[in-house]
PDB file of C-alpha atoms in Angstrom:
ATOM      1  CA  MET A1087       6.517 -20.540  28.107  1.00 38.00           C
ATOM      2  CA  LYS A1088       4.516 -17.846  26.348  1.00 42.00           C
ATOM      3  CA  LEU A1089       7.680 -16.038  25.273  1.00 41.00           C
ATOM      4  CA  ALA A1090       9.096 -19.266  23.906  1.00 44.00           C
ATOM      5  CA  LEU A1091       5.987 -19.842  21.788  1.00 48.00           C
ATOM      6  CA  ASP A1092       5.633 -16.260  20.576  1.00 56.00           C
ATOM      7  CA  LYS A1093       8.488 -16.337  18.071  1.00 70.00           C
ATOM      8  CA  PRO A1094       7.503 -19.578  16.279  1.00 79.00           C
ATOM      9  CA  PHE A1095       3.868 -18.460  16.120  1.00 79.00           C
ATOM     10  CA  THR A1096       4.841 -15.049  14.747  1.00 79.00           C
ATOM     11  CA  PHE A1097       7.156 -16.669  12.204  1.00 83.00           C
ATOM     12  CA  VAL A1098       4.420 -19.011  10.948  1.00 88.00           C
ATOM     13  CA  LYS A1099       1.821 -16.238  10.883  1.00 87.00           C
ATOM     14  CA  GLU A1100       4.040 -13.863   8.910  1.00 87.00           C
ATOM     15  CA  TYR A1101       4.987 -16.400   6.263  1.00 90.00           C
ATOM     16  CA  LEU A1102       1.417 -17.693   6.005  1.00 93.00           C
ATOM     17  CA  LEU A1103       0.055 -14.183   5.423  1.00 92.00           C
ATOM     18  CA  MET A1104       2.820 -13.412   2.921  1.00 92.00           C
ATOM     19  CA  THR A1105       1.940 -16.608   1.049  1.00 94.00           C
ATOM     20  CA  ILE A1106      -1.761 -15.700   0.997  1.00 95.00           C
ATOM     21  CA  GLY A1107      -0.866 -12.160  -0.079  1.00 93.00           C
ATOM     22  CA  MET A1108       1.236 -13.359  -3.021  1.00 94.00           C
ATOM     23  CA  PHE A1109      -1.517 -15.747  -4.163  1.00 95.00           C
ATOM     24  CA  ILE A1110      -4.075 -12.933  -3.987  1.00 95.00           C
ATOM     25  CA  TYR A1111      -1.732 -10.551  -5.807  1.00 94.00           C
ATOM     26  CA  SER A1112      -1.012 -13.071  -8.558  1.00 94.00           C
ATOM     27  CA  PHE A1113      -4.733 -13.791  -8.992  1.00 94.00           C
ATOM     28  CA  GLY A1114      -5.358 -10.091  -9.584  1.00 92.00           C
ATOM     29  CA  TRP A1115      -2.910 -10.259 -12.485  1.00 92.00           C
ATOM     30  CA  ILE A1116      -3.670 -13.680 -13.961  1.00 92.00           C
ATOM     31  CA  GLY A1117      -7.396 -13.784 -13.190  1.00 90.00           C
ATOM     32  CA  CYS A1118      -8.245 -10.198 -14.141  1.00 90.00           C
ATOM     33  CA  ILE A1119      -5.544  -8.229 -15.977  1.00 89.00           C
ATOM     34  CA  LEU A1120      -4.216 -10.951 -18.303  1.00 87.00           C
ATOM     35  CA  PRO A1121      -7.570 -12.214 -19.718  1.00 88.00           C
ATOM     36  CA  VAL A1122      -8.718  -8.722 -20.772  1.00 86.00           C
ATOM     37  CA  GLY A1123      -5.402  -7.884 -22.437  1.00 84.00           C
ATOM     38  CA  GLY A1124      -4.378  -5.326 -19.832  1.00 85.00           C
ATOM     39  CA  VAL A1125      -0.913  -4.297 -18.743  1.00 89.00           C
ATOM     40  CA  GLY A1126       0.600  -2.810 -15.617  1.00 88.00           C
ATOM     41  CA  GLY A1127       3.776  -1.735 -13.912  1.00 87.00           C
ATOM     42  CA  GLY A1128       6.362  -3.421 -11.758  1.00 86.00           C
ATOM     43  CA  ALA A1129       8.048  -6.754 -12.330  1.00 88.00           C
ATOM     44  CA  ALA A1130       4.732  -8.469 -13.058  1.00 89.00           C
ATOM     45  CA  GLY A1131       3.759  -5.892 -15.675  1.00 89.00           C
ATOM     46  CA  PHE A1132       7.148  -6.023 -17.373  1.00 91.00           C
ATOM     47  CA  SER A1133       7.077  -9.839 -17.367  1.00 91.00           C
ATOM     48  CA  LEU A1134       3.621  -9.823 -18.949  1.00 90.00           C
ATOM     49  CA  ILE A1135       4.874  -7.538 -21.740  1.00 91.00           C
ATOM     50  CA  VAL A1136       7.987  -9.663 -22.358  1.00 92.00           C
ATOM     51  CA  CYS A1137       5.942 -12.882 -22.481  1.00 91.00           C
ATOM     52  CA  HIS A1138       3.526 -11.257 -24.924  1.00 88.00           C
ATOM     53  CA  ALA A1139       6.427 -10.163 -27.154  1.00 89.00           C
ATOM     54  CA  LEU A1140       8.056 -13.625 -27.070  1.00 90.00           C
ATOM     55  CA  GLN A1141       4.818 -15.303 -28.052  1.00 86.00           C
ATOM     56  CA  HIS A1142       3.840 -12.724 -30.676  1.00 81.00           C
ATOM     57  CA  TYR A1143       7.184 -12.422 -32.471  1.00 83.00           C
ATOM     58  CA  LEU A1144       9.053 -15.649 -31.706  1.00 85.00           C
ATOM     59  CA  GLY A1145       6.274 -18.094 -30.955  1.00 82.00           C
ATOM     60  CA  ILE A1146       7.765 -18.870 -27.519  1.00 86.00           C
ATOM     61  CA  ASP A1147       5.081 -19.582 -24.914  1.00 85.00           C
ATOM     62  CA  LEU A1148       6.561 -18.777 -21.502  1.00 86.00           C
ATOM     63  CA  HIS A1149       4.607 -18.646 -18.254  1.00 90.00           C
ATOM     64  CA  ILE A1150       4.489 -15.191 -16.682  1.00 92.00           C
ATOM     65  CA  GLY A1151       5.519 -16.521 -13.279  1.00 91.00           C
ATOM     66  CA  THR A1152       8.674 -17.974 -14.788  1.00 93.00           C
ATOM     67  CA  MET A1153       9.557 -14.607 -16.326  1.00 94.00           C
ATOM     68  CA  VAL A1154       8.854 -12.877 -12.988  1.00 93.00           C
ATOM     69  CA  PHE A1155      11.307 -15.246 -11.312  1.00 94.00           C
ATOM     70  CA  ILE A1156      13.973 -14.726 -13.998  1.00 93.00           C
ATOM     71  CA  LEU A1157      13.599 -10.937 -13.867  1.00 92.00           C
ATOM     72  CA  ASN A1158      13.794 -10.769 -10.077  1.00 90.00           C
ATOM     73  CA  ALA A1159      16.725 -13.191 -10.009  1.00 91.00           C
ATOM     74  CA  VAL A1160      18.645 -10.978 -12.431  1.00 90.00           C
ATOM     75  CA  LEU A1161      17.790  -7.834 -10.445  1.00 87.00           C
ATOM     76  CA  LEU A1162      18.831  -9.496  -7.181  1.00 86.00           C
ATOM     77  CA  LEU A1163      22.096 -10.618  -8.766  1.00 87.00           C
ATOM     78  CA  ILE A1164      22.868  -7.120 -10.056  1.00 86.00           C
ATOM     79  CA  ALA A1165      21.907  -5.523  -6.742  1.00 82.00           C
ATOM     80  CA  GLY A1166      24.052  -8.044  -4.895  1.00 80.00           C
ATOM     81  CA  PHE A1167      27.198  -6.922  -6.716  1.00 80.00           C
ATOM     82  CA  ILE A1168      26.313  -3.236  -6.445  1.00 80.00           C
ATOM     83  CA  VAL A1169      24.882  -2.767  -2.946  1.00 71.00           C
ATOM     84  CA  GLY A1170      25.796  -6.036  -1.252  1.00 71.00           C
ATOM     85  CA  TRP A1171      24.025  -9.289  -0.469  1.00 67.00           C
ATOM     86  CA  ASN A1172      21.972  -8.061   2.456  1.00 61.00           C
ATOM     87  CA  PHE A1173      18.641  -9.229   1.070  1.00 62.00           C
ATOM     88  CA  GLY A1174      15.989 -10.300   3.512  1.00 72.00           C
ATOM     89  CA  LEU A1175      14.804 -13.892   3.449  1.00 82.00           C
ATOM     90  CA  LYS A1176      11.258 -12.600   3.199  1.00 84.00           C
ATOM     91  CA  THR A1177      11.953 -10.847  -0.120  1.00 84.00           C
ATOM     92  CA  ILE A1178      13.434 -14.002  -1.640  1.00 87.00           C
ATOM     93  CA  TYR A1179      10.561 -16.090  -0.253  1.00 91.00           C
ATOM     94  CA  CYS A1180       7.916 -13.731  -1.674  1.00 90.00           C
ATOM     95  CA  VAL A1181       9.583 -13.703  -5.100  1.00 91.00           C
ATOM     96  CA  VAL A1182       9.577 -17.529  -5.217  1.00 93.00           C
ATOM     97  CA  VAL A1183       5.980 -17.817  -3.993  1.00 94.00           C
ATOM     98  CA  LEU A1184       4.795 -15.106  -6.390  1.00 93.00           C
ATOM     99  CA  SER A1185       6.381 -16.860  -9.363  1.00 94.00           C
ATOM    100  CA  ALA A1186       4.876 -20.218  -8.392  1.00 95.00           C
ATOM    101  CA  ALA A1187       1.451 -18.699  -7.710  1.00 95.00           C
ATOM    102  CA  MET A1188       1.333 -16.886 -11.059  1.00 94.00           C
ATOM    103  CA  ASN A1189       2.238 -20.089 -12.913  1.00 94.00           C
ATOM    104  CA  MET A1190      -0.390 -22.001 -10.963  1.00 94.00           C
ATOM    105  CA  TRP A1191      -3.163 -19.491 -11.703  1.00 93.00           C
ATOM    106  CA  GLN A1192      -2.134 -19.321 -15.363  1.00 92.00           C
ATOM    107  CA  THR A1193      -2.409 -23.110 -15.627  1.00 91.00           C
ATOM    108  CA  VAL A1194      -5.689 -23.358 -13.708  1.00 91.00           C
ATOM    109  CA  LEU A1195      -7.464 -20.421 -15.357  1.00 88.00           C
ATOM    110  CA  ALA A1196      -5.936 -20.966 -18.823  1.00 78.00           C
ATOM    111  CA  GLY A1197      -6.402 -17.338 -19.833  1.00 70.00           C
ATOM    112  CA  HIS A1198     -10.027 -17.120 -18.666  1.00 74.00           C
ATOM    113  CA  THR A1199     -11.542 -14.888 -16.002  1.00 72.00           C
ATOM    114  CA  ILE A1200     -14.431 -15.615 -13.649  1.00 76.00           C
ATOM    115  CA  PHE A1201     -15.551 -12.015 -14.187  1.00 75.00           C
ATOM    116  CA  GLY A1202     -16.315 -12.488 -17.876  1.00 69.00           C
ATOM    117  CA  ASN A1203     -19.674 -10.695 -17.691  1.00 71.00           C
ATOM    118  CA  LEU A1204     -18.108  -7.434 -16.537  1.00 78.00           C
ATOM    119  CA  GLU A1205     -16.785  -4.687 -18.782  1.00 82.00           C
ATOM    120  CA  HIS A1206     -13.034  -4.823 -19.347  1.00 85.00           C
ATOM    121  CA  PHE A1207     -12.507  -1.525 -17.542  1.00 87.00           C
ATOM    122  CA  LEU A1208     -14.294  -2.830 -14.436  1.00 89.00           C
ATOM    123  CA  VAL A1209     -12.285  -6.067 -14.532  1.00 90.00           C
ATOM    124  CA  VAL A1210      -9.057  -4.038 -14.640  1.00 90.00           C
ATOM    125  CA  ILE A1211     -10.155  -1.981 -11.632  1.00 92.00           C
ATOM    126  CA  LEU A1212     -11.145  -5.153  -9.771  1.00 92.00           C
ATOM    127  CA  GLY A1213      -7.779  -6.677 -10.635  1.00 91.00           C
ATOM    128  CA  GLY A1214      -6.028  -3.607  -9.244  1.00 92.00           C
ATOM    129  CA  ILE A1215      -7.986  -3.841  -5.992  1.00 93.00           C
ATOM    130  CA  ILE A1216      -7.236  -7.550  -5.602  1.00 94.00           C
ATOM    131  CA  ALA A1217      -3.546  -7.060  -6.410  1.00 92.00           C
ATOM    132  CA  GLY A1218      -3.335  -4.132  -3.987  1.00 90.00           C
ATOM    133  CA  ILE A1219      -4.814  -6.205  -1.162  1.00 92.00           C
ATOM    134  CA  GLY A1220      -2.260  -8.930  -1.826  1.00 92.00           C
ATOM    135  CA  ILE A1221       0.681  -6.509  -1.824  1.00 89.00           C
ATOM    136  CA  ALA A1222      -0.541  -4.854   1.375  1.00 86.00           C
ATOM    137  CA  LEU A1223      -0.783  -8.216   3.172  1.00 88.00           C
ATOM    138  CA  CYS A1224       2.798  -8.921   2.158  1.00 87.00           C
ATOM    139  CA  LEU A1225       4.106  -5.489   3.140  1.00 82.00           C
ATOM    140  CA  GLN A1226       2.407  -5.654   6.544  1.00 78.00           C
ATOM    141  CA  GLN A1227       4.528  -8.703   7.351  1.00 82.00           C
ATOM    142  CA  GLY A1228       7.754  -7.067   6.175  1.00 77.00           C
ATOM    143  CA  GLY A1229       7.844  -8.842   2.819  1.00 80.00           C
ATOM    144  CA  SER A1230       8.371  -7.507  -0.683  1.00 79.00           C
ATOM    145  CA  SER A1231       7.487  -8.750  -4.153  1.00 79.00           C
ATOM    146  CA  GLY A1232      10.844  -7.508  -5.486  1.00 80.00           C
ATOM    147  CA  GLY A1233      10.884  -5.734  -8.841  1.00 80.00           C
ATOM    148  CA  THR A1234      10.684  -2.000  -8.229  1.00 78.00           C
ATOM    149  CA  ASP A1235      12.018  -2.362  -4.669  1.00 76.00           C
ATOM    150  CA  ILE A1236      15.241  -3.832  -6.027  1.00 79.00           C
ATOM    151  CA  VAL A1237      15.483  -1.190  -8.757  1.00 81.00           C
ATOM    152  CA  ALA A1238      15.077   1.535  -6.125  1.00 76.00           C
ATOM    153  CA  MET A1239      17.825  -0.064  -4.051  1.00 74.00           C
ATOM    154  CA  ILE A1240      20.210  -0.026  -7.012  1.00 80.00           C
ATOM    155  CA  ILE A1241      19.387   3.575  -8.019  1.00 80.00           C
ATOM    156  CA  ASN A1242      19.720   4.867  -4.458  1.00 72.00           C
ATOM    157  CA  ASN A1243      23.228   3.446  -4.302  1.00 73.00           C
ATOM    158  CA  TYR A1244      24.273   6.166  -6.747  1.00 77.00           C
ATOM    159  CA  ARG A1245      21.692   8.881  -6.199  1.00 75.00           C
ATOM    160  CA  ARG A1246      19.102   9.529  -3.525  1.00 70.00           C
ATOM    161  CA  VAL A1247      15.702   9.417  -5.191  1.00 69.00           C
ATOM    162  CA  SER A1248      12.428   8.851  -3.368  1.00 64.00           C
ATOM    163  CA  TYR A1249      10.825   5.437  -3.691  1.00 64.00           C
ATOM    164  CA  GLY A1250       7.561   6.963  -4.906  1.00 64.00           C
ATOM    165  CA  ARG A1251       9.287   8.826  -7.733  1.00 75.00           C
ATOM    166  CA  ILE A1252      11.117   5.674  -8.854  1.00 77.00           C
ATOM    167  CA  LEU A1253       7.861   3.703  -8.741  1.00 77.00           C
ATOM    168  CA  VAL A1254       5.985   6.238 -10.841  1.00 81.00           C
ATOM    169  CA  LEU A1255       8.781   6.597 -13.388  1.00 86.00           C
ATOM    170  CA  THR A1256       9.391   2.861 -13.844  1.00 88.00           C
ATOM    171  CA  ASP A1257       5.686   2.075 -14.081  1.00 87.00           C
ATOM    172  CA  PHE A1258       5.205   4.872 -16.616  1.00 90.00           C
ATOM    173  CA  ILE A1259       8.037   3.518 -18.780  1.00 91.00           C
ATOM    174  CA  ILE A1260       6.978  -0.130 -18.477  1.00 92.00           C
ATOM    175  CA  ILE A1261       3.328   0.513 -19.318  1.00 92.00           C
ATOM    176  CA  GLY A1262       4.209   2.894 -22.149  1.00 91.00           C
ATOM    177  CA  SER A1263       6.637   0.372 -23.662  1.00 91.00           C
ATOM    178  CA  SER A1264       3.766  -2.060 -24.183  1.00 90.00           C
ATOM    179  CA  LEU A1265       2.849  -0.024 -27.281  1.00 90.00           C
ATOM    180  CA  LEU A1266       6.079  -1.266 -28.876  1.00 89.00           C
ATOM    181  CA  VAL A1267       5.039  -4.923 -28.702  1.00 87.00           C
ATOM    182  CA  GLY A1268       1.535  -4.711 -30.119  1.00 83.00           C
ATOM    183  CA  TYR A1269      -0.636  -3.534 -27.237  1.00 87.00           C
ATOM    184  CA  LYS A1270      -3.311  -0.990 -28.090  1.00 87.00           C
ATOM    185  CA  LEU A1271      -3.714   2.450 -26.546  1.00 89.00           C
ATOM    186  CA  ASP A1272      -6.728   1.402 -24.459  1.00 88.00           C
ATOM    187  CA  ALA A1273      -4.594  -1.311 -22.804  1.00 88.00           C
ATOM    188  CA  VAL A1274      -2.031   1.343 -21.863  1.00 91.00           C
ATOM    189  CA  ILE A1275      -4.738   3.545 -20.366  1.00 91.00           C
ATOM    190  CA  TYR A1276      -6.073   0.548 -18.435  1.00 90.00           C
ATOM    191  CA  GLY A1277      -2.537  -0.054 -17.199  1.00 90.00           C
ATOM    192  CA  TYR A1278      -2.197   3.430 -15.755  1.00 92.00           C
ATOM    193  CA  VAL A1279      -5.626   3.155 -14.131  1.00 91.00           C
ATOM    194  CA  MET A1280      -4.752  -0.247 -12.696  1.00 90.00           C
ATOM    195  CA  THR A1281      -1.479   1.076 -11.244  1.00 89.00           C
ATOM    196  CA  ALA A1282      -3.298   3.962  -9.562  1.00 89.00           C
ATOM    197  CA  VAL A1283      -5.909   1.597  -8.120  1.00 91.00           C
ATOM    198  CA  VAL A1284      -3.208  -0.728  -6.768  1.00 88.00           C
ATOM    199  CA  GLY A1285      -1.410   2.166  -5.063  1.00 84.00           C
ATOM    200  CA  TYR A1286      -4.609   3.521  -3.519  1.00 85.00           C
ATOM    201  CA  THR A1287      -5.695   0.072  -2.311  1.00 87.00           C
ATOM    202  CA  VAL A1288      -2.308  -0.601  -0.718  1.00 83.00           C
ATOM    203  CA  ASP A1289      -2.496   2.729   1.134  1.00 76.00           C
ATOM    204  CA  MET A1290      -6.019   2.012   2.391  1.00 78.00           C
ATOM    205  CA  VAL A1291      -5.262  -1.523   3.561  1.00 79.00           C
ATOM    206  CA  MET A1292      -1.957  -0.515   5.150  1.00 70.00           C
ATOM    207  CA  ALA A1293      -3.696   2.309   7.014  1.00 66.00           C
ATOM    208  CA  GLY A1294      -6.552   0.077   8.160  1.00 62.00           C
ATOM    209  CA  ASN A1295      -7.773   0.749  11.667  1.00 52.00           C
ATOM    210  CA  GLN A1296      -4.737   2.918  12.361  1.00 58.00           C
ATOM    211  CA  GLN A1297      -6.303   5.853  10.544  1.00 68.00           C
ATOM    212  CA  SER A1298      -7.158   8.536  13.047  1.00 80.00           C
ATOM    213  CA  SER A1299      -7.853  12.243  13.142  1.00 85.00           C
ATOM    214  CA  GLN A1300      -5.829  14.959  14.803  1.00 90.00           C
ATOM    215  CA  ILE A1301      -8.095  17.886  15.639  1.00 92.00           C
ATOM    216  CA  LEU A1302      -6.758  21.320  16.590  1.00 94.00           C
ATOM    217  CA  ILE A1303      -9.340  23.694  18.051  1.00 93.00           C
ATOM    218  CA  ILE A1304      -8.566  27.357  18.727  1.00 92.00           C
ATOM    219  CA  THR A1305     -11.073  28.867  21.145  1.00 89.00           C
ATOM    220  CA  HIS A1306     -11.034  31.158  24.164  1.00 87.00           C
ATOM    221  CA  ASP A1307     -13.368  28.785  26.002  1.00 90.00           C
ATOM    222  CA  TYR A1308     -10.791  26.012  25.982  1.00 91.00           C
ATOM    223  CA  ASP A1309     -11.302  24.902  29.598  1.00 92.00           C
ATOM    224  CA  ARG A1310     -15.000  24.094  29.134  1.00 93.00           C
ATOM    225  CA  LEU A1311     -14.354  22.492  25.744  1.00 93.00           C
ATOM    226  CA  ALA A1312     -11.601  20.267  27.120  1.00 92.00           C
ATOM    227  CA  LYS A1313     -13.834  19.201  30.006  1.00 92.00           C
ATOM    228  CA  LEU A1314     -16.742  18.298  27.694  1.00 92.00           C
ATOM    229  CA  ILE A1315     -14.522  16.308  25.322  1.00 92.00           C
ATOM    230  CA  ILE A1316     -13.104  14.312  28.229  1.00 91.00           C
ATOM    231  CA  GLU A1317     -16.522  13.700  29.821  1.00 87.00           C
ATOM    232  CA  ASP A1318     -18.748  13.247  26.743  1.00 85.00           C
ATOM    233  CA  ALA A1319     -16.408  11.864  24.065  1.00 84.00           C
ATOM    234  CA  HIS A1320     -14.131  10.066  26.532  1.00 83.00           C
ATOM    235  CA  ARG A1321     -11.031  11.248  24.731  1.00 87.00           C
ATOM    236  CA  GLY A1322      -7.887  12.757  26.156  1.00 88.00           C
ATOM    237  CA  VAL A1323      -7.103  16.396  25.472  1.00 92.00           C
ATOM    238  CA  THR A1324      -3.824  18.287  25.245  1.00 91.00           C
ATOM    239  CA  LEU A1325      -3.717  22.059  25.733  1.00 92.00           C
ATOM    240  CA  LEU A1326      -1.009  23.766  23.703  1.00 91.00           C
ATOM    241  CA  ASP A1327       0.206  27.275  24.439  1.00 89.00           C
ATOM    242  CA  SER A1328      -0.455  29.711  21.603  1.00 88.00           C
ATOM    243  CA  VAL A1329      -0.231  33.408  20.805  1.00 86.00           C
ATOM    244  CA  GLY A1330      -2.468  35.165  18.303  1.00 80.00           C
ATOM    245  CA  GLY A1331      -0.485  36.448  15.333  1.00 82.00           C
ATOM    246  CA  TYR A1332      -2.689  39.527  14.987  1.00 80.00           C
ATOM    247  CA  SER A1333      -3.859  40.195  18.541  1.00 80.00           C
ATOM    248  CA  HIS A1334      -0.687  38.929  20.250  1.00 82.00           C
ATOM    249  CA  MET A1335      -2.980  37.612  22.992  1.00 83.00           C
ATOM    250  CA  PRO A1336      -1.952  34.356  24.716  1.00 84.00           C
ATOM    251  CA  SER A1337      -4.414  31.490  24.508  1.00 83.00           C
ATOM    252  CA  LYS A1338      -4.608  27.712  24.290  1.00 88.00           C
ATOM    253  CA  VAL A1339      -5.071  25.274  21.422  1.00 92.00           C
ATOM    254  CA  VAL A1340      -7.125  22.190  22.228  1.00 93.00           C
ATOM    255  CA  MET A1341      -5.566  19.156  20.545  1.00 94.00           C
ATOM    256  CA  VAL A1342      -7.484  15.892  20.318  1.00 93.00           C
ATOM    257  CA  VAL A1343      -6.433  12.654  18.613  1.00 90.00           C
ATOM    258  CA  CYS A1344      -9.332  10.285  17.965  1.00 87.00           C
ATOM    259  CA  ARG A1345     -10.538   7.562  15.637  1.00 80.00           C
ATOM    260  CA  LYS A1346     -12.028   8.659  12.322  1.00 79.00           C
ATOM    261  CA  ARG A1347     -15.500   7.597  13.412  1.00 73.00           C
ATOM    262  CA  GLU A1348     -15.270   9.837  16.493  1.00 82.00           C
ATOM    263  CA  THR A1349     -14.365  12.990  14.548  1.00 87.00           C
ATOM    264  CA  SER A1350     -17.933  14.197  14.003  1.00 85.00           C
ATOM    265  CA  ARG A1351     -18.668  13.804  17.722  1.00 87.00           C
ATOM    266  CA  ILE A1352     -15.681  16.002  18.659  1.00 91.00           C
ATOM    267  CA  LEU A1353     -16.688  18.630  16.088  1.00 91.00           C
ATOM    268  CA  HIS A1354     -20.255  18.653  17.393  1.00 90.00           C
ATOM    269  CA  ILE A1355     -18.996  19.283  20.947  1.00 92.00           C
ATOM    270  CA  ALA A1356     -16.714  22.071  19.744  1.00 92.00           C
ATOM    271  CA  LYS A1357     -19.571  23.743  17.878  1.00 90.00           C
ATOM    272  CA  SER A1358     -21.834  23.579  20.933  1.00 91.00           C
ATOM    273  CA  VAL A1359     -19.180  25.299  23.066  1.00 92.00           C
ATOM    274  CA  ASP A1360     -17.956  27.895  20.577  1.00 91.00           C
ATOM    275  CA  PRO A1361     -19.628  28.157  17.144  1.00 90.00           C
ATOM    276  CA  GLY A1362     -16.910  30.586  16.084  1.00 88.00           C
ATOM    277  CA  ALA A1363     -13.993  28.329  16.992  1.00 89.00           C
ATOM    278  CA  PHE A1364     -11.246  27.837  14.408  1.00 90.00           C
ATOM    279  CA  ILE A1365     -10.822  24.111  13.771  1.00 92.00           C
ATOM    280  CA  SER A1366      -8.454  22.093  11.619  1.00 92.00           C
ATOM    281  CA  VAL A1367      -8.749  18.333  11.093  1.00 91.00           C
ATOM    282  CA  GLY A1368      -5.870  16.247   9.776  1.00 88.00           C
ATOM    283  CA  SER A1369      -5.511  12.538   9.043  1.00 82.00           C
ATOM    284  CA  VAL A1370      -2.803  10.664  10.900  1.00 79.00           C
ATOM    285  CA  MET A1371      -1.674   7.041  10.816  1.00 69.00           C
ATOM    286  CA  GLY A1372      -0.024   4.924  13.430  1.00 66.00           C
ATOM    287  CA  VAL A1373      -1.272   6.438  16.698  1.00 69.00           C
ATOM    288  CA  TYR A1374       0.191   4.523  19.609  1.00 69.00           C
ATOM    289  CA  GLY A1375      -0.460   4.742  23.309  1.00 68.00           C
ATOM    290  CA  LYS A1376      -3.333   4.394  25.750  1.00 65.00           C
ATOM    291  CA  GLY A1377      -6.638   4.211  23.921  1.00 61.00           C
ATOM    292  CA  PHE A1378      -4.980   3.361  20.597  1.00 62.00           C
ATOM    293  CA  ASP A1379      -2.581   0.690  19.342  1.00 60.00           C
ATOM    294  CA  ALA A1380       0.158  -0.741  21.519  1.00 59.00           C
ATOM    295  CA  LEU A1381       3.667   0.421  20.625  1.00 57.00           C
ATOM    296  CA  LYS A1382       4.855  -3.210  20.543  1.00 53.00           C
ATOM    297  CA  LYS A1383       2.839  -3.696  17.318  1.00 49.00           C
ATOM    298  CA  VAL A1384       5.231  -1.435  15.410  1.00 48.00           C
TER     299      VAL A1384
END
């Protein structure tokens, strides 16, 4: 019975979180970026610039969410003919919800922001954080807000280019093009800052509790160190065979994977055993197994 209920519950949870994520993301744009005259990258940023140009030069007042929908629909249509029609339902759903949410916020807020007492620069940063949280919620459920993802799909059909490089290049072009439709230089600078904040926030939220440390400790007293880490820090230890590049003497490397908050405890134990130990600490994400996350969560 549990297995029968798992799939419907997961389905509802995923689409609920994607919906919340798109509403949060759209609020970051409409509630923060739009009122202070900021710009940004992606489909939302390009739609904001197009709507501004239509209103400024042609007197056409078009909701940003509507332009987001039109832009994504065109991109999906082009991608369909080029790379096939294998689009996920979640991508289409997120595009529709995002468009509706942006139109709703634009109607409700009517160009105002609830953060009116803050400096414009701080509002832009706050908008980037809010938008980043929304995107991360969507990505964690396997969704996508379209835009750059679709562009990357089309480009990679002809030439293999990393997603990050496409994102940076398209955002740079979109934000820079805002100068052509009447935006000032400070708005462009805000746009680049906002894009960086969004990217950083997405990385932090996506990492979440999965962020851990991988500690490599080179010491001749590896047996005692391994024993103390197991007994005092209650963490597993792996001993790796090693050979000194200068001395050519065989030894062991003590490898420990632990949560970020446990790193200082491991380092303190290592220092107490061998103050001269050589230690490297690296950040890792997605540690699965006993004592960490279950592999079924992947």
